[in-house]
Coordinates of C-alpha atoms in Angstrom, one line a residue:
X1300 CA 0.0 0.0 0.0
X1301 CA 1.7 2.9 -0.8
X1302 CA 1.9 6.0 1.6
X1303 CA -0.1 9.2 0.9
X1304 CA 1.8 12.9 0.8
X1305 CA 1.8 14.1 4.4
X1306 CA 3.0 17.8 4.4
X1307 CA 3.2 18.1 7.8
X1308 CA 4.8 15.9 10.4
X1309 CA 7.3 15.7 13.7
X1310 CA 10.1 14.1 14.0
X1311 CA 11.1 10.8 16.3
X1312 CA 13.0 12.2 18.7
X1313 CA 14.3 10.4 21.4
X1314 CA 13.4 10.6 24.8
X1315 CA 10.7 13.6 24.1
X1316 CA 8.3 12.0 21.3
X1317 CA 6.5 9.3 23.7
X1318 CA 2.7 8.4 24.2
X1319 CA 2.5 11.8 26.7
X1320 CA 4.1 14.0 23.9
X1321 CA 1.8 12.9 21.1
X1322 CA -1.4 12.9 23.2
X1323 CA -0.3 16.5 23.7
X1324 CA 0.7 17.8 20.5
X1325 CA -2.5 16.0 19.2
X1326 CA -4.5 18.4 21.1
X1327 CA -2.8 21.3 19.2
X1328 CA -3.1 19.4 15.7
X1329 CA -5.8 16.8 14.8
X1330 CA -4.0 16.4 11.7
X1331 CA -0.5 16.8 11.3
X1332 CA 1.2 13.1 11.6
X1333 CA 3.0 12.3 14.9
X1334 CA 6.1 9.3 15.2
X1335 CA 7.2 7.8 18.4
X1336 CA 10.4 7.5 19.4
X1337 CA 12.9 5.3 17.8
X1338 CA 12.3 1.8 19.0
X1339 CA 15.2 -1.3 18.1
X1340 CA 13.7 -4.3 17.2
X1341 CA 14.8 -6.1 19.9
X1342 CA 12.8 -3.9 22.4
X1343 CA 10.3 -4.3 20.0
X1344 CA 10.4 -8.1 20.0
X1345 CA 11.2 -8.8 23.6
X1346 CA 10.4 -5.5 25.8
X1347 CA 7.0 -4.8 27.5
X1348 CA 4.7 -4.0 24.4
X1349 CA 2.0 -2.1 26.3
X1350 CA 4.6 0.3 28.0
X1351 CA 6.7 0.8 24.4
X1352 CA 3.9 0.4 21.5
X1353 CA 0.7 1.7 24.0
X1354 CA -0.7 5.0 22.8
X1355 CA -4.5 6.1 22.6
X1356 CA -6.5 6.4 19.9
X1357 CA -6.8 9.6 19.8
X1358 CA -3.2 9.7 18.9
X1359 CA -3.5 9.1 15.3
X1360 CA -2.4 9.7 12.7
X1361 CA 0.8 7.8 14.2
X1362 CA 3.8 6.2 12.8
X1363 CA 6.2 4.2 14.4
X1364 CA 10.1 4.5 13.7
X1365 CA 12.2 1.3 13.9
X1366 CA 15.4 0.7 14.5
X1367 CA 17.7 -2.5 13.3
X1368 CA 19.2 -4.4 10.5
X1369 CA 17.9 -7.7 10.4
X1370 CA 15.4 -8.6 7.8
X1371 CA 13.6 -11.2 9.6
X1372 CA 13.4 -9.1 13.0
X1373 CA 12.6 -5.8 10.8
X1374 CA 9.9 -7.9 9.3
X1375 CA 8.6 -9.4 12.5
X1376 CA 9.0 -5.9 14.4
X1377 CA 7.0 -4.4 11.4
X1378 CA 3.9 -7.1 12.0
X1379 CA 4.0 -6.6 15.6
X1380 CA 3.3 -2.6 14.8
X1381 CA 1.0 -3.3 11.9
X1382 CA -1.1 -5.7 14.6
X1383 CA -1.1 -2.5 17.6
X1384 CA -2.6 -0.4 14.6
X1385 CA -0.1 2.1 13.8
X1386 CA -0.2 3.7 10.4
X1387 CA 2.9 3.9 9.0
X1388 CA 6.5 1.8 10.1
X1389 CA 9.7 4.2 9.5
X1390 CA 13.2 2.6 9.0
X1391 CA 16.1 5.1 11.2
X1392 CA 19.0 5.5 8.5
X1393 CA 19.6 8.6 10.3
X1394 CA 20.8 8.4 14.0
X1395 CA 24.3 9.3 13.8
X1396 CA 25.2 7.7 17.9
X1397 CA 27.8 5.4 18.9
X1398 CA 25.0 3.0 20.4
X1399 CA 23.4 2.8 17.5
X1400 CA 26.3 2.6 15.1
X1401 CA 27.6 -0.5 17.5
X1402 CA 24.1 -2.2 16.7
X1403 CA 24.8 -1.2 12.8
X1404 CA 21.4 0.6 12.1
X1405 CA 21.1 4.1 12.1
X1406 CA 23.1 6.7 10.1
X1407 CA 26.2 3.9 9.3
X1408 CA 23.5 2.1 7.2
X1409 CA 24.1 5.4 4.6
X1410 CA 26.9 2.9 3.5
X1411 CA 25.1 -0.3 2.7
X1412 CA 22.1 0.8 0.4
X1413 CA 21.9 -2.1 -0.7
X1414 CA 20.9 -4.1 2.5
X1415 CA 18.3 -1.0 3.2
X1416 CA 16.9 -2.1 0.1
X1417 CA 16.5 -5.3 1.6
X1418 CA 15.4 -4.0 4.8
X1419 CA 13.0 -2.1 2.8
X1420 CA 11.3 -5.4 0.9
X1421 CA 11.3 -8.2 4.0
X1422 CA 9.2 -5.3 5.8
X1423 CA 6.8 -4.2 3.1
X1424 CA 6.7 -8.3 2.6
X1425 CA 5.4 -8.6 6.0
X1426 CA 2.7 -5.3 6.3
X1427 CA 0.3 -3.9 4.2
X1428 CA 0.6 -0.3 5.8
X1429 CA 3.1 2.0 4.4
X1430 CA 7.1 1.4 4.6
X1431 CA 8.7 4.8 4.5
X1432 CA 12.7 5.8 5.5
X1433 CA 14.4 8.4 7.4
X1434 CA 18.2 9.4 5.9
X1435 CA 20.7 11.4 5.8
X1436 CA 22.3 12.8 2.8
X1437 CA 25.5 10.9 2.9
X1438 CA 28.2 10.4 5.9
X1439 CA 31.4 11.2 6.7
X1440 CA 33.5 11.5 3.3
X1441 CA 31.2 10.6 1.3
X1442 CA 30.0 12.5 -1.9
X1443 CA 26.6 14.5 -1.0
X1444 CA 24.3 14.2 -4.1
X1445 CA 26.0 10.6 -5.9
X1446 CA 25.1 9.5 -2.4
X1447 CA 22.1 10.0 -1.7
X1448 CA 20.8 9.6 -5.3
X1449 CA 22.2 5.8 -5.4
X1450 CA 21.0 5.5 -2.0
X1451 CA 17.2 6.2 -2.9
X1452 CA 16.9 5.0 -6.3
X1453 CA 18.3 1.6 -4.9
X1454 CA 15.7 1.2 -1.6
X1455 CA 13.0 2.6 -3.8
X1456 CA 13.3 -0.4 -6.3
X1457 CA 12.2 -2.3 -3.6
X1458 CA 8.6 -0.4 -3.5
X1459 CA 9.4 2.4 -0.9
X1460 CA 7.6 5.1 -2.1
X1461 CA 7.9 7.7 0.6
X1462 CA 11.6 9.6 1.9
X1463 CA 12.3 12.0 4.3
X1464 CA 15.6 13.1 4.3
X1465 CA 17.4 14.7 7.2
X1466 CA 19.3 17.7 4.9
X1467 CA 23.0 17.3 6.8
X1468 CA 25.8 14.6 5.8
X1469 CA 26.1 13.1 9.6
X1470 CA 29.3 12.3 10.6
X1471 CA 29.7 9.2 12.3
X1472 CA 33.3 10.1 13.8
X1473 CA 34.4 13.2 15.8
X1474 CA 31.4 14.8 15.9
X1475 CA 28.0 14.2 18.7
X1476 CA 25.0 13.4 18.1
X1477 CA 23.8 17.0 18.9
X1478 CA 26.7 18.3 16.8
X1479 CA 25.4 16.3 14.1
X1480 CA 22.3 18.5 14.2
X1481 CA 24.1 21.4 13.9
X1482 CA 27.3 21.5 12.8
X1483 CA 27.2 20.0 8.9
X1484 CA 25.9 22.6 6.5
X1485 CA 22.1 22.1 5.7
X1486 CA 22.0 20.6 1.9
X1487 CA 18.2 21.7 1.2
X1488 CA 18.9 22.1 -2.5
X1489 CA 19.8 18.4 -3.1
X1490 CA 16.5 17.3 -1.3
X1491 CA 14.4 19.7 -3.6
X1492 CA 17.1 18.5 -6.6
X1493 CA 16.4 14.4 -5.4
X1494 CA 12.3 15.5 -6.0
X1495 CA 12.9 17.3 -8.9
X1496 CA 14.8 13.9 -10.5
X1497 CA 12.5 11.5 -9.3
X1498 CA 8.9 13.2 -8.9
X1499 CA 7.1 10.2 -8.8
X1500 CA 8.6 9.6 -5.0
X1501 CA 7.1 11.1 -1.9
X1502 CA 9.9 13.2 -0.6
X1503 CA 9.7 14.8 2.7
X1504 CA 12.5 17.4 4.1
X1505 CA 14.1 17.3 7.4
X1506 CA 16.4 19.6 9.0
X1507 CA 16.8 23.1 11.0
X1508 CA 12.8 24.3 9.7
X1509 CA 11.1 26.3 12.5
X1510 CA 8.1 28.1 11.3
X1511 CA 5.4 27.1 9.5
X1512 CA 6.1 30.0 7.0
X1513 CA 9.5 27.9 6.4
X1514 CA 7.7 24.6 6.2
X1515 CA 5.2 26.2 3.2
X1516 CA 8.2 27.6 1.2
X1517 CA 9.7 24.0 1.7
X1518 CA 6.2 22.4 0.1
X1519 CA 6.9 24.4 -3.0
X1520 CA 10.0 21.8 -4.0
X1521 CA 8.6 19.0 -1.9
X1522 CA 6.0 16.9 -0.9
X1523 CA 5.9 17.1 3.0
X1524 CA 7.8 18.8 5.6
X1525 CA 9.4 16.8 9.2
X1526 CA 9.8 19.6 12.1
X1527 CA 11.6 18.4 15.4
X1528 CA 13.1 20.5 18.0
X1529 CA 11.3 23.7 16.9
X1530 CA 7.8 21.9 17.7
X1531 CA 9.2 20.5 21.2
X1532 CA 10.3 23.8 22.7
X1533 CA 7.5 25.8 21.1
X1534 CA 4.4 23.3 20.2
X1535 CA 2.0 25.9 19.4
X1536 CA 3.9 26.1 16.7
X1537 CA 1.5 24.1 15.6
X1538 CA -1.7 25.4 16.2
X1539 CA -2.1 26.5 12.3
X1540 CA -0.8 23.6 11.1
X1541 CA -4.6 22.1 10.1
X1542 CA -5.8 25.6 8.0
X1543 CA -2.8 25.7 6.2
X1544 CA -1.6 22.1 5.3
X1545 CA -4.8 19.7 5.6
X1546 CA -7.3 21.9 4.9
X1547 CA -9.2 22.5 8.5
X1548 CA -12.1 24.7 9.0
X1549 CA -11.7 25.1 12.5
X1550 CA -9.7 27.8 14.7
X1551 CA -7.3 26.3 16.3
X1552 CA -7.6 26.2 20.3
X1553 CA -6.4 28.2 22.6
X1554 CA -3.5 27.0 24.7
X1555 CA -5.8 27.4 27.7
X1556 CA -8.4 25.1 25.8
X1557 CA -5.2 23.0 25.4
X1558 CA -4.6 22.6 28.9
X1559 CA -7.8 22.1 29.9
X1560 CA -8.2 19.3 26.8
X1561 CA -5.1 17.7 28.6
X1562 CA -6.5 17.0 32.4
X1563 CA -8.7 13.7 31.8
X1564 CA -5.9 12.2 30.2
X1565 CA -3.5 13.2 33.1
X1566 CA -5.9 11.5 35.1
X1567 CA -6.1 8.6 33.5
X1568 CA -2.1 8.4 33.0
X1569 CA -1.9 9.2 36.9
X1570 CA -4.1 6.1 37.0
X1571 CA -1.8 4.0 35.3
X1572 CA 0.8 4.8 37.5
X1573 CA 2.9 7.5 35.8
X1574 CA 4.3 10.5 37.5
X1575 CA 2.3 13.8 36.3
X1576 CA 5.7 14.8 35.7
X1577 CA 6.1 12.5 32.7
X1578 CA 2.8 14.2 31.1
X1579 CA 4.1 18.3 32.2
X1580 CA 7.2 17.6 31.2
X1581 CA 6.3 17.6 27.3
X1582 CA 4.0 21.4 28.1
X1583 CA 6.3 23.5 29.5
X1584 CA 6.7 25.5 26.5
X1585 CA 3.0 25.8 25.5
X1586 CA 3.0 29.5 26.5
X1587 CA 6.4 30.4 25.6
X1588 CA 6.9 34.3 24.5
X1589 CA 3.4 35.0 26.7
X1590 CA 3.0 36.6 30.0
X1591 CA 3.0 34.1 32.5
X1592 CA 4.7 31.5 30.7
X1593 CA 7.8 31.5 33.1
X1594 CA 5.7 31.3 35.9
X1595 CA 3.3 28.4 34.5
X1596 CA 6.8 26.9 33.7
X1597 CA 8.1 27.2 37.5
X1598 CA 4.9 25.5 39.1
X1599 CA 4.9 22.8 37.0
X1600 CA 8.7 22.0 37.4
X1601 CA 8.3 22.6 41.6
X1602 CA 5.3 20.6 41.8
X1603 CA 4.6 17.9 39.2
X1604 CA 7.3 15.2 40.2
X1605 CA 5.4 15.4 44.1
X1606 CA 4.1 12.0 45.2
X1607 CA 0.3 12.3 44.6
X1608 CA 0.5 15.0 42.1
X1609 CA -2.5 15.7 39.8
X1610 CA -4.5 18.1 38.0
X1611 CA -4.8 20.3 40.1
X1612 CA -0.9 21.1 39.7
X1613 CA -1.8 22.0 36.4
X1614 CA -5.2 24.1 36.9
X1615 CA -2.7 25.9 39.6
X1616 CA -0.8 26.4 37.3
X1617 CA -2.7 27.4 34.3
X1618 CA -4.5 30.4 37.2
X1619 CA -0.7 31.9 36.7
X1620 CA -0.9 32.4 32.9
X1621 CA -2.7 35.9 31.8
X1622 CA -6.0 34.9 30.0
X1623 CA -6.2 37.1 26.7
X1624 CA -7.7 36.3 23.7
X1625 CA -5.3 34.3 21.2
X1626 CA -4.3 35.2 17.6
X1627 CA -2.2 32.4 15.7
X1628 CA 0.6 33.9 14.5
X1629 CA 1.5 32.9 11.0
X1630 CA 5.0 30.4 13.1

């Protein structure tokens, strides 16, 4: 089944894109696709399923990004998500970390296009949802454009329809993982050049966007934009994501009306045991560049990770933030 365009989307990121992150940025957006965090197969295949693969319905659209380099465990991992409902599996051939270069998947897999492309079929042999990949550009010495060219037209031949391309060579030695988000030189031209030689791909950009405004001028060469750190420390970046990308009627809410959407559900997650810290930790930049938002941010951080905490934390909270009427800035 191939994938549909998806202009809009945020990126895997790990240890911030969990079931509490999505549930929140899914009150901001109803439309714009969400991924979890990268899971390896062997978590996948061995871990506690509920606590790694649960989310809520409400959720979706939501992909699931995997991790590995086995065929038969990419393949089994895939069925396993396919069976929990998720829409979309994503293959990581972007993480640039020494764990994950010691399990060979990731970034180091830039080298071996050829066993993506394998990857690539055992998985879309084994599920009938959409198989899609996350790259880089190239790594380390290795030519930019010849690169990543080879590198898609080989996993495509193998029925992967759908790219998104992290626009930074990542280099596997001598720089960090956060360095590797910063430090190479953004390449957006060759991801609008790799659309422009093979239109009939899906190809979605990656790499240093913040504003919606960017991600629009982006859509212009491509087919779907991937925002990550931008959206975490500022999700209402998202707010206008629906009118302008997916065609919504409604106004967005309010970050108030945000809040407020957010409390059953922290009842319900304080129910299953987790911390209200784990759910606040995710909205601390809901109000960011608003009056009160450094005070909303200080009661949650003093309070939420208090045996017992609740709602109420937040509703305190929220009481600290100036109520004004809210006009989405064009982000």
């Amino acid at each position: 089944m191939p994938s549909r365009p998806m202009p809009l989307c945020v990126a895997p990121m790990m240890d911030w894109t969990d079931r509490n992150c999505r549930y929140f940025h899914r009150q901001i957006s109803q439309h714009t696709l969400l991924y979890t965090e990268m899971l390896t197969t062997g978590a996948v295949l061995h871990g506690d399923r509920e606590r790694l693969l649960g989310y809520e319905a409400a959720e979706h659209p939501v992909a699931i990004q995997l991790g590995g380099s086995e065929p038969e465990a990419l393949a089994e991992s895939a069925r396993i998500a396919e069976s929990w409902g998720y829409a979309e599996v994503n293959l990581n051939v972007g993480c640039p970390s020494d764990r994950v270069q010691s399990g060979r998947f990731g970034a180091c897999l830039m080298a071996e296009p050829e066993l993506v492309a394998r990857l690539v079929g055992a998985m879309r042999a084994a599920v009938k949802i959409p198989v899609t990949v996350k790259s880089r550009i190239a790594i380390d010495e290795m030519e930019e454009w010849s690169t990543l060219e080879r590198f898609v037209r080989l996993v495509a031949a193998e029925g992967c329809t759908r790219f998104i391309v992290h626009a930074r060579k990542a280099w596997l030695q001598g720089l960090s993982p956060k360095e590797n988000r910063d430090v190479p030189p953004l390449r957006y031209d060759l991801v609008h050049r790799l659309k422009q030689e093979l239109p009939h791909l899906d190809i979605s950009i990656n790499g240093g966007i913040k504003t919606l405004d960017a991600a629009a001028e982006h859509l212009a060469h491509v087919d779907g934009v991937m925002i990550g750190r931008a959206v975490y420390e500022n999700p209402y970046l998202l707010a206008d994501a629906d009118r302008r990308f997916f065609g919504g009627q409604e106004a967005p809410r309010e970050r108030h009306e945000v809040v407020e959407a957010m409390l059953p559900y922290i009842e319900r997650s304080r129910q299953r045991g987790a911390p209200l810290s784990a759910v606040t930790r995710h909205m601390l930049g809901l109000f960011q560049g608003l009056p009160g938002a450094r005070a909303w941010r200080r009661h949650l951080s003093e309070n939420a990770h208090k045996p017992g905490a609740g709602p109420e934390v937040v509703v305190a909270a929220l009481a600290k933030v100036r109520r004004e009427p809210e006009a989405v800035v064009a982000a």
